mmCIF file of C-alpha atoms in Angstrom:
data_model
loop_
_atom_site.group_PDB
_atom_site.id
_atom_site.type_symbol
_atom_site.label_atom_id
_atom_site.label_comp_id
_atom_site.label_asym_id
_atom_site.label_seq_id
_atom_site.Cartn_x
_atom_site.Cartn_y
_atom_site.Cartn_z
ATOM 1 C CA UNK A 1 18.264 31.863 -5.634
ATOM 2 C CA UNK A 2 20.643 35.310 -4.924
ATOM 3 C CA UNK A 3 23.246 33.779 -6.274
ATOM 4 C CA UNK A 4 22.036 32.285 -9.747
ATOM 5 C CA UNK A 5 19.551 35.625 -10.076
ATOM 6 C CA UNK A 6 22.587 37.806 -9.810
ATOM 7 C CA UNK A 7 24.495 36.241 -12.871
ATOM 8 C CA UNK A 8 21.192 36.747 -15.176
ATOM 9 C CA UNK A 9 19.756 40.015 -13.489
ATOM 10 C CA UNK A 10 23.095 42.201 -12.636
ATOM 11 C CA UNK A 11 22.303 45.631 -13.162
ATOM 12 C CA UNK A 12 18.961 45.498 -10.882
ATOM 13 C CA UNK A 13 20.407 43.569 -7.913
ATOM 14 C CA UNK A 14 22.607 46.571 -7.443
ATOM 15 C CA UNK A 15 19.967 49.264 -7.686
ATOM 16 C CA UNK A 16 19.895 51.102 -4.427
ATOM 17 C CA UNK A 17 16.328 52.039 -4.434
ATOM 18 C CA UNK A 18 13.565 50.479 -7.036
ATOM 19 C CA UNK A 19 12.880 54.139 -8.500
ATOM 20 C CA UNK A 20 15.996 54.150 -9.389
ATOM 21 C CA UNK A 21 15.919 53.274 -13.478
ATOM 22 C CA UNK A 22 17.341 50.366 -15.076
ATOM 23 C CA UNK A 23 17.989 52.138 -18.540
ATOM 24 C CA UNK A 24 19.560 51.714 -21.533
ATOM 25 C CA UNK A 25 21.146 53.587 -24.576
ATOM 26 C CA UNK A 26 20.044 53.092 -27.956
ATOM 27 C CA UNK A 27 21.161 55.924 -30.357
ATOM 28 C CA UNK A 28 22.126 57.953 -27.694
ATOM 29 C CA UNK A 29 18.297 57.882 -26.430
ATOM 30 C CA UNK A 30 17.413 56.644 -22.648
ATOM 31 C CA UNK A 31 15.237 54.256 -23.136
ATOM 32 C CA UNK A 32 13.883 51.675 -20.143
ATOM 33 C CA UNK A 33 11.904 48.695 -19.854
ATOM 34 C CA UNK A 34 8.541 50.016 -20.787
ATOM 35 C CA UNK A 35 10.016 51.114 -23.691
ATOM 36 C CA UNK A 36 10.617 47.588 -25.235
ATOM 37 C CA UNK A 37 8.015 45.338 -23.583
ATOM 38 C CA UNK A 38 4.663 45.419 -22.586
ATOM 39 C CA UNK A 39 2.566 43.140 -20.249
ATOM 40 C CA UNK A 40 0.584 40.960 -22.523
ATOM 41 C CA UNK A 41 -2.017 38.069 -20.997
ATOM 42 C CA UNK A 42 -2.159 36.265 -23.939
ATOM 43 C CA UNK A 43 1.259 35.721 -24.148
ATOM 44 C CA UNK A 44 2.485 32.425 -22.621
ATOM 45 C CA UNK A 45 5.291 34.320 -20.891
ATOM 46 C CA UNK A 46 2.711 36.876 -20.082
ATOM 47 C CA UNK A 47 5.383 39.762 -21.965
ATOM 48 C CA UNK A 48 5.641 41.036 -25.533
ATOM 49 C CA UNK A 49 7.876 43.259 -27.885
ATOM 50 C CA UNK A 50 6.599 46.880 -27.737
ATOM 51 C CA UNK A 51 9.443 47.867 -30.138
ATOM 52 C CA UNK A 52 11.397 46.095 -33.318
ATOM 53 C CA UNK A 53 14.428 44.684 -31.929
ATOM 54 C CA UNK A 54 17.550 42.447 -33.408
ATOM 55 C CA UNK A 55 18.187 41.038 -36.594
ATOM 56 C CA UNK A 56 18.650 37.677 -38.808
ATOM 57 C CA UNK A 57 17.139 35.029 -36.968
ATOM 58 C CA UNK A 58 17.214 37.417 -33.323
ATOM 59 C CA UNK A 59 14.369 39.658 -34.978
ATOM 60 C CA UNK A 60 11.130 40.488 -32.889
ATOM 61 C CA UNK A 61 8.419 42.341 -33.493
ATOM 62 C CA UNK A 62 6.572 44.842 -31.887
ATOM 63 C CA UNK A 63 3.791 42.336 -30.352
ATOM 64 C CA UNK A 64 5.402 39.212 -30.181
ATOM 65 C CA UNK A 65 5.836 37.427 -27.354
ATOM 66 C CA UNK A 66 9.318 38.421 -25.676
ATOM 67 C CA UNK A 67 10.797 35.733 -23.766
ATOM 68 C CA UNK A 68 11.532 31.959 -23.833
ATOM 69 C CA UNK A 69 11.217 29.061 -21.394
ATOM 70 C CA UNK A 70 14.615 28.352 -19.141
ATOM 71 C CA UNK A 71 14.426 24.618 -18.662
ATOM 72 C CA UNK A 72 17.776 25.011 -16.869
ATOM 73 C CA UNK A 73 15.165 26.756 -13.763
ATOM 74 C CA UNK A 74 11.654 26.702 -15.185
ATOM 75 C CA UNK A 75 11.326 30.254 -15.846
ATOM 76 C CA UNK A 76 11.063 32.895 -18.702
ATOM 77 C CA UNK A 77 13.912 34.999 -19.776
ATOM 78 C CA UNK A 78 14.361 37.383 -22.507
ATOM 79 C CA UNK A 79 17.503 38.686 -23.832
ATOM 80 C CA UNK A 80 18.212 42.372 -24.202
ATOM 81 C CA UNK A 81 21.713 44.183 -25.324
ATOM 82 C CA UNK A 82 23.922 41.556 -24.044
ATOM 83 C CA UNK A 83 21.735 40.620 -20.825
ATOM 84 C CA UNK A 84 19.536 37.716 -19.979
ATOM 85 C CA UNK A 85 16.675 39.270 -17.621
ATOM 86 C CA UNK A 86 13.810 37.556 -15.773
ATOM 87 C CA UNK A 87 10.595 38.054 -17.498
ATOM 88 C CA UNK A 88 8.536 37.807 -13.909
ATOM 89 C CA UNK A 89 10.788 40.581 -13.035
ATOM 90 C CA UNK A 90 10.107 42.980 -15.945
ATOM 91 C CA UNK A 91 6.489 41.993 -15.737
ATOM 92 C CA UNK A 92 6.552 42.968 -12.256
ATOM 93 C CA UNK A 93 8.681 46.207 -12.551
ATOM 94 C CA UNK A 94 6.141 47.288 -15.467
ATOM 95 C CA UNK A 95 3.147 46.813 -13.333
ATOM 96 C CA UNK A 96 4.461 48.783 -10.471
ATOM 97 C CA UNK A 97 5.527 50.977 -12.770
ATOM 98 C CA UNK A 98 9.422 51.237 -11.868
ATOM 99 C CA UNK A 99 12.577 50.559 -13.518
ATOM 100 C CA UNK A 100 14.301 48.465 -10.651
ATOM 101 C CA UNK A 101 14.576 46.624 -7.799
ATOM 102 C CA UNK A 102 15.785 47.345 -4.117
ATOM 103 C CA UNK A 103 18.573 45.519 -2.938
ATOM 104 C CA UNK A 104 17.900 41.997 -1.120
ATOM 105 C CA UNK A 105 14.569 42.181 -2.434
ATOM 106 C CA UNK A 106 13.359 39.613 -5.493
ATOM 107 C CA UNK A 107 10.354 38.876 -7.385
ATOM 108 C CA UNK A 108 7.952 35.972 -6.251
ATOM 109 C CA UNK A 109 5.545 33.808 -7.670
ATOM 110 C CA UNK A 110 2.399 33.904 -5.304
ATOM 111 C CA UNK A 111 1.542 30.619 -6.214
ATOM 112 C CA UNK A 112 4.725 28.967 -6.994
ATOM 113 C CA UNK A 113 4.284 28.346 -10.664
ATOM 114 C CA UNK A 114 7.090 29.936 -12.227
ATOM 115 C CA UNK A 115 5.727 30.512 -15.515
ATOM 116 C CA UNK A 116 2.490 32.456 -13.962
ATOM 117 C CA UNK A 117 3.691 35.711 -15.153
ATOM 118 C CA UNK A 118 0.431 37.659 -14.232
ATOM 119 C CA UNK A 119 0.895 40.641 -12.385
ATOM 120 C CA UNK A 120 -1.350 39.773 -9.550
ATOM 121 C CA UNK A 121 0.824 36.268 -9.209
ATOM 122 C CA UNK A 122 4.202 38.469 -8.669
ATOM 123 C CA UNK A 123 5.213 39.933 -5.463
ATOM 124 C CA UNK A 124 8.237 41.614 -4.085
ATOM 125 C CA UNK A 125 9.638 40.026 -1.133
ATOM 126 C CA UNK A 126 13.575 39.809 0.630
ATOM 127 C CA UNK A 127 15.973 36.686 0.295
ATOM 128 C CA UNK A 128 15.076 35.491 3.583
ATOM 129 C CA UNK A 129 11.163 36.036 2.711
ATOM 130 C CA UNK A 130 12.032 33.427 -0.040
ATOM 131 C CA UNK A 131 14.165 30.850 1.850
ATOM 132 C CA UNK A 132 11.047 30.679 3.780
ATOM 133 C CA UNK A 133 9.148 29.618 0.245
ATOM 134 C CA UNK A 134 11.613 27.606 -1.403
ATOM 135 C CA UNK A 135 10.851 24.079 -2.871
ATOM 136 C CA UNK A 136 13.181 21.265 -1.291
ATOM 137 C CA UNK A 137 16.365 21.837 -3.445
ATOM 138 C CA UNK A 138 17.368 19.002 -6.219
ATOM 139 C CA UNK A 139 20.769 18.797 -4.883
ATOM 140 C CA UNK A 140 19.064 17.529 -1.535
ATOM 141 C CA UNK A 141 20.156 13.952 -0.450
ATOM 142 C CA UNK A 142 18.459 13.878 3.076
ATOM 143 C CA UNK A 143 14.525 13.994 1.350
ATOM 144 C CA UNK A 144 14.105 16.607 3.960
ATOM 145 C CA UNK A 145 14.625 19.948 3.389
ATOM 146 C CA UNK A 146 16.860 21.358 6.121
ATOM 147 C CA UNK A 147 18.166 17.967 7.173
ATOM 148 C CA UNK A 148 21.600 16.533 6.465
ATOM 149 C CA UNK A 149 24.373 13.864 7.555
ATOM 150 C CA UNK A 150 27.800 15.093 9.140
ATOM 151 C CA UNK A 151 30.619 13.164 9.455
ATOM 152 C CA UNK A 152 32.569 14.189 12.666
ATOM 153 C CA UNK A 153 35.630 12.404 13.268
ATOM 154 C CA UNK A 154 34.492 9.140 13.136
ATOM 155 C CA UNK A 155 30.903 9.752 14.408
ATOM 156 C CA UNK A 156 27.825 10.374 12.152
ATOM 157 C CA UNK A 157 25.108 12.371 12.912
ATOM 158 C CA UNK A 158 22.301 13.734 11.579
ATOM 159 C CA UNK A 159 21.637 17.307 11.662
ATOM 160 C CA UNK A 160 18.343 19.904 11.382
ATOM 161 C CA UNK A 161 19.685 23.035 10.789
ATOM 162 C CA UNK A 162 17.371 26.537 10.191
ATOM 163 C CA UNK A 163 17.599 29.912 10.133
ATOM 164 C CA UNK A 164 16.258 32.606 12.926
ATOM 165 C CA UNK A 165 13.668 34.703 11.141
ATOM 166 C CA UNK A 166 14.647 37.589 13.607
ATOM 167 C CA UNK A 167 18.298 37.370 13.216
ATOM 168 C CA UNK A 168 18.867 35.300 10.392
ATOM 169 C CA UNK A 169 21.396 33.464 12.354
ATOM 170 C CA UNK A 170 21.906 29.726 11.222
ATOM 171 C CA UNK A 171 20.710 27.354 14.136
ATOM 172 C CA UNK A 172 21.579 23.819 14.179
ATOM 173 C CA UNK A 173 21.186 20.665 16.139
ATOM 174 C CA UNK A 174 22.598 17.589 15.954
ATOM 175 C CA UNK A 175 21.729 13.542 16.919
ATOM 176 C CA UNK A 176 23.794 10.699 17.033
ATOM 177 C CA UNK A 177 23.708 7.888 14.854
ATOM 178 C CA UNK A 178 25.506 5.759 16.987
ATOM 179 C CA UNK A 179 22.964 7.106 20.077
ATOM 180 C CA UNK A 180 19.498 6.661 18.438
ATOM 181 C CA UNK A 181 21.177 4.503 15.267
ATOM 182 C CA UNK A 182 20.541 5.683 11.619
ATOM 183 C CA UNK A 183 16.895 5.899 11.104
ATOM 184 C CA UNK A 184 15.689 7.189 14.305
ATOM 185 C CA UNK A 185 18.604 9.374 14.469
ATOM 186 C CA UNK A 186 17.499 11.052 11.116
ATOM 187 C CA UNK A 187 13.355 11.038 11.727
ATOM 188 C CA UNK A 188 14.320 12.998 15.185
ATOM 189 C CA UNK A 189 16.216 15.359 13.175
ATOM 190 C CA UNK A 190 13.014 15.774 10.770
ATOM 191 C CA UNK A 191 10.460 15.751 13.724
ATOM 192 C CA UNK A 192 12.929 18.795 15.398
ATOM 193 C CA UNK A 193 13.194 21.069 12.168
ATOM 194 C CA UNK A 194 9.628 20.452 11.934
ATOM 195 C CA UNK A 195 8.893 21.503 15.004
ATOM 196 C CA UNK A 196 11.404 24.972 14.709
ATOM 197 C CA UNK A 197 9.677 25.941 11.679
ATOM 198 C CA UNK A 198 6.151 25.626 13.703
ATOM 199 C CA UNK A 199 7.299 27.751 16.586
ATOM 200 C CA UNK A 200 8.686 30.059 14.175
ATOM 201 C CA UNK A 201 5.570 30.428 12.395
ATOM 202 C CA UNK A 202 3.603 31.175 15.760
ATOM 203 C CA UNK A 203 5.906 34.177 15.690
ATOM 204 C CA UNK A 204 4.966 34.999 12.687
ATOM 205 C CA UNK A 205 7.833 33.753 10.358
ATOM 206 C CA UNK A 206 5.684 32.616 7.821
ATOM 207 C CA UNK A 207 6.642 29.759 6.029
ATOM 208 C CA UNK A 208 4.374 28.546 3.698
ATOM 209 C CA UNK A 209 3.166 25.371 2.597
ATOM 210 C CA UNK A 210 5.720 25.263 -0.435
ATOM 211 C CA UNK A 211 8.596 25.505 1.934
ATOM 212 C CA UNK A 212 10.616 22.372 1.304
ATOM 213 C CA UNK A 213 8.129 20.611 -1.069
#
């Protein structure tokens, strides 16, 4: 999530503290994000124009809707001077009335629907906070989310593998294939993960229900 955020979000990912503005010059005039959108609800990306921007077939108006759907990742984006920002982001950033984000810290959606732009749907939480909400990823081959198959030497195994929520080590453990066989080998993997992400939880970790769905 860091990583594909941080090629359409640059500037704010690298904002030391979120009071910190994310600006821009037009005319040799500051102007920041509340100066070109506004939070609209009837808007399907929950954002509109609050100034006239581009030209030719880029034109917007002040109160159109700004921002289109990503079907690459199912969210709204809007494009701005040469950058491709998050709409949840702005929206959230406008509500809280700043012009940036902390480092390591992202915007969530509460829910999980990521084109619920409201501002009551959009949190602030750290990478790890969202590792610990993620959906199962679509490059997953396992079906289970934190489960995998190693090849080691000539042995297979499958593997649960986690991550501490105190130290955000990476924890791992493995069963033999040619021990319990394939199946077994990979539901005892499952039933382990399953079980780490439990005790974590009682220790107030917090994974939700989304986590790996």
């Amino acid at each position: 999530v860091l990583r594909r955020l941080s090629k359409c979000f640059p500037a704010l990912l690298h904002l030391p503290q979120a009071d910190q503005p994310f600006l821009f010059q037009k005319r040799n005039k500051t102007m920041n994000l509340s100066d070109y959108f506004y939070i609209d609800p009837s808007s399907n990306s929950g954002l509109a124009w609050s100034i006239k921007i581009g030209r030719g077939r880029g034109f917007k108006k002040p109160g159109q809707q700004a921002g289109c759907f990503d079907c690459n990742d199912g969210y709204f984006v809007a494009g701005l001077h040469g950058k491709i920002l998050k709409v949840h982001s702005i929206c959230w950033m406008l509500a809280n009335h700043v012009n940036g984000l902390p480092v390591g810290m992202i915007v969530d959606h509460v829910n999980g629907n990521r084109t619920d732009n409201r501002p009551e749907n959009l949190r602030l939480i750290s990478v790890a906070e969202n590792r610990r909400n993620a959906k199962k990823l679509n490059t997953n081959t396992s079906g289970a989310t934190g489960v995998y198959l190693h090849k080691q030497k000539q042995y297979l195994y499958w593997v649960a593998f986690w991550y501490d929520h105190k130290t955000g080590k990476k924890q791992d453990k493995f069963f033999s294939v040619l021990e319990h066989g394939n199946d077994d080998a990979k539901a005892l993997a499952i039933k382990y993960r399953d079980q780490a992400i439990l005790q974590m939880n009682v220790q107030g970790a917090n994974y939700t229900q989304r986590h790996g769905i």
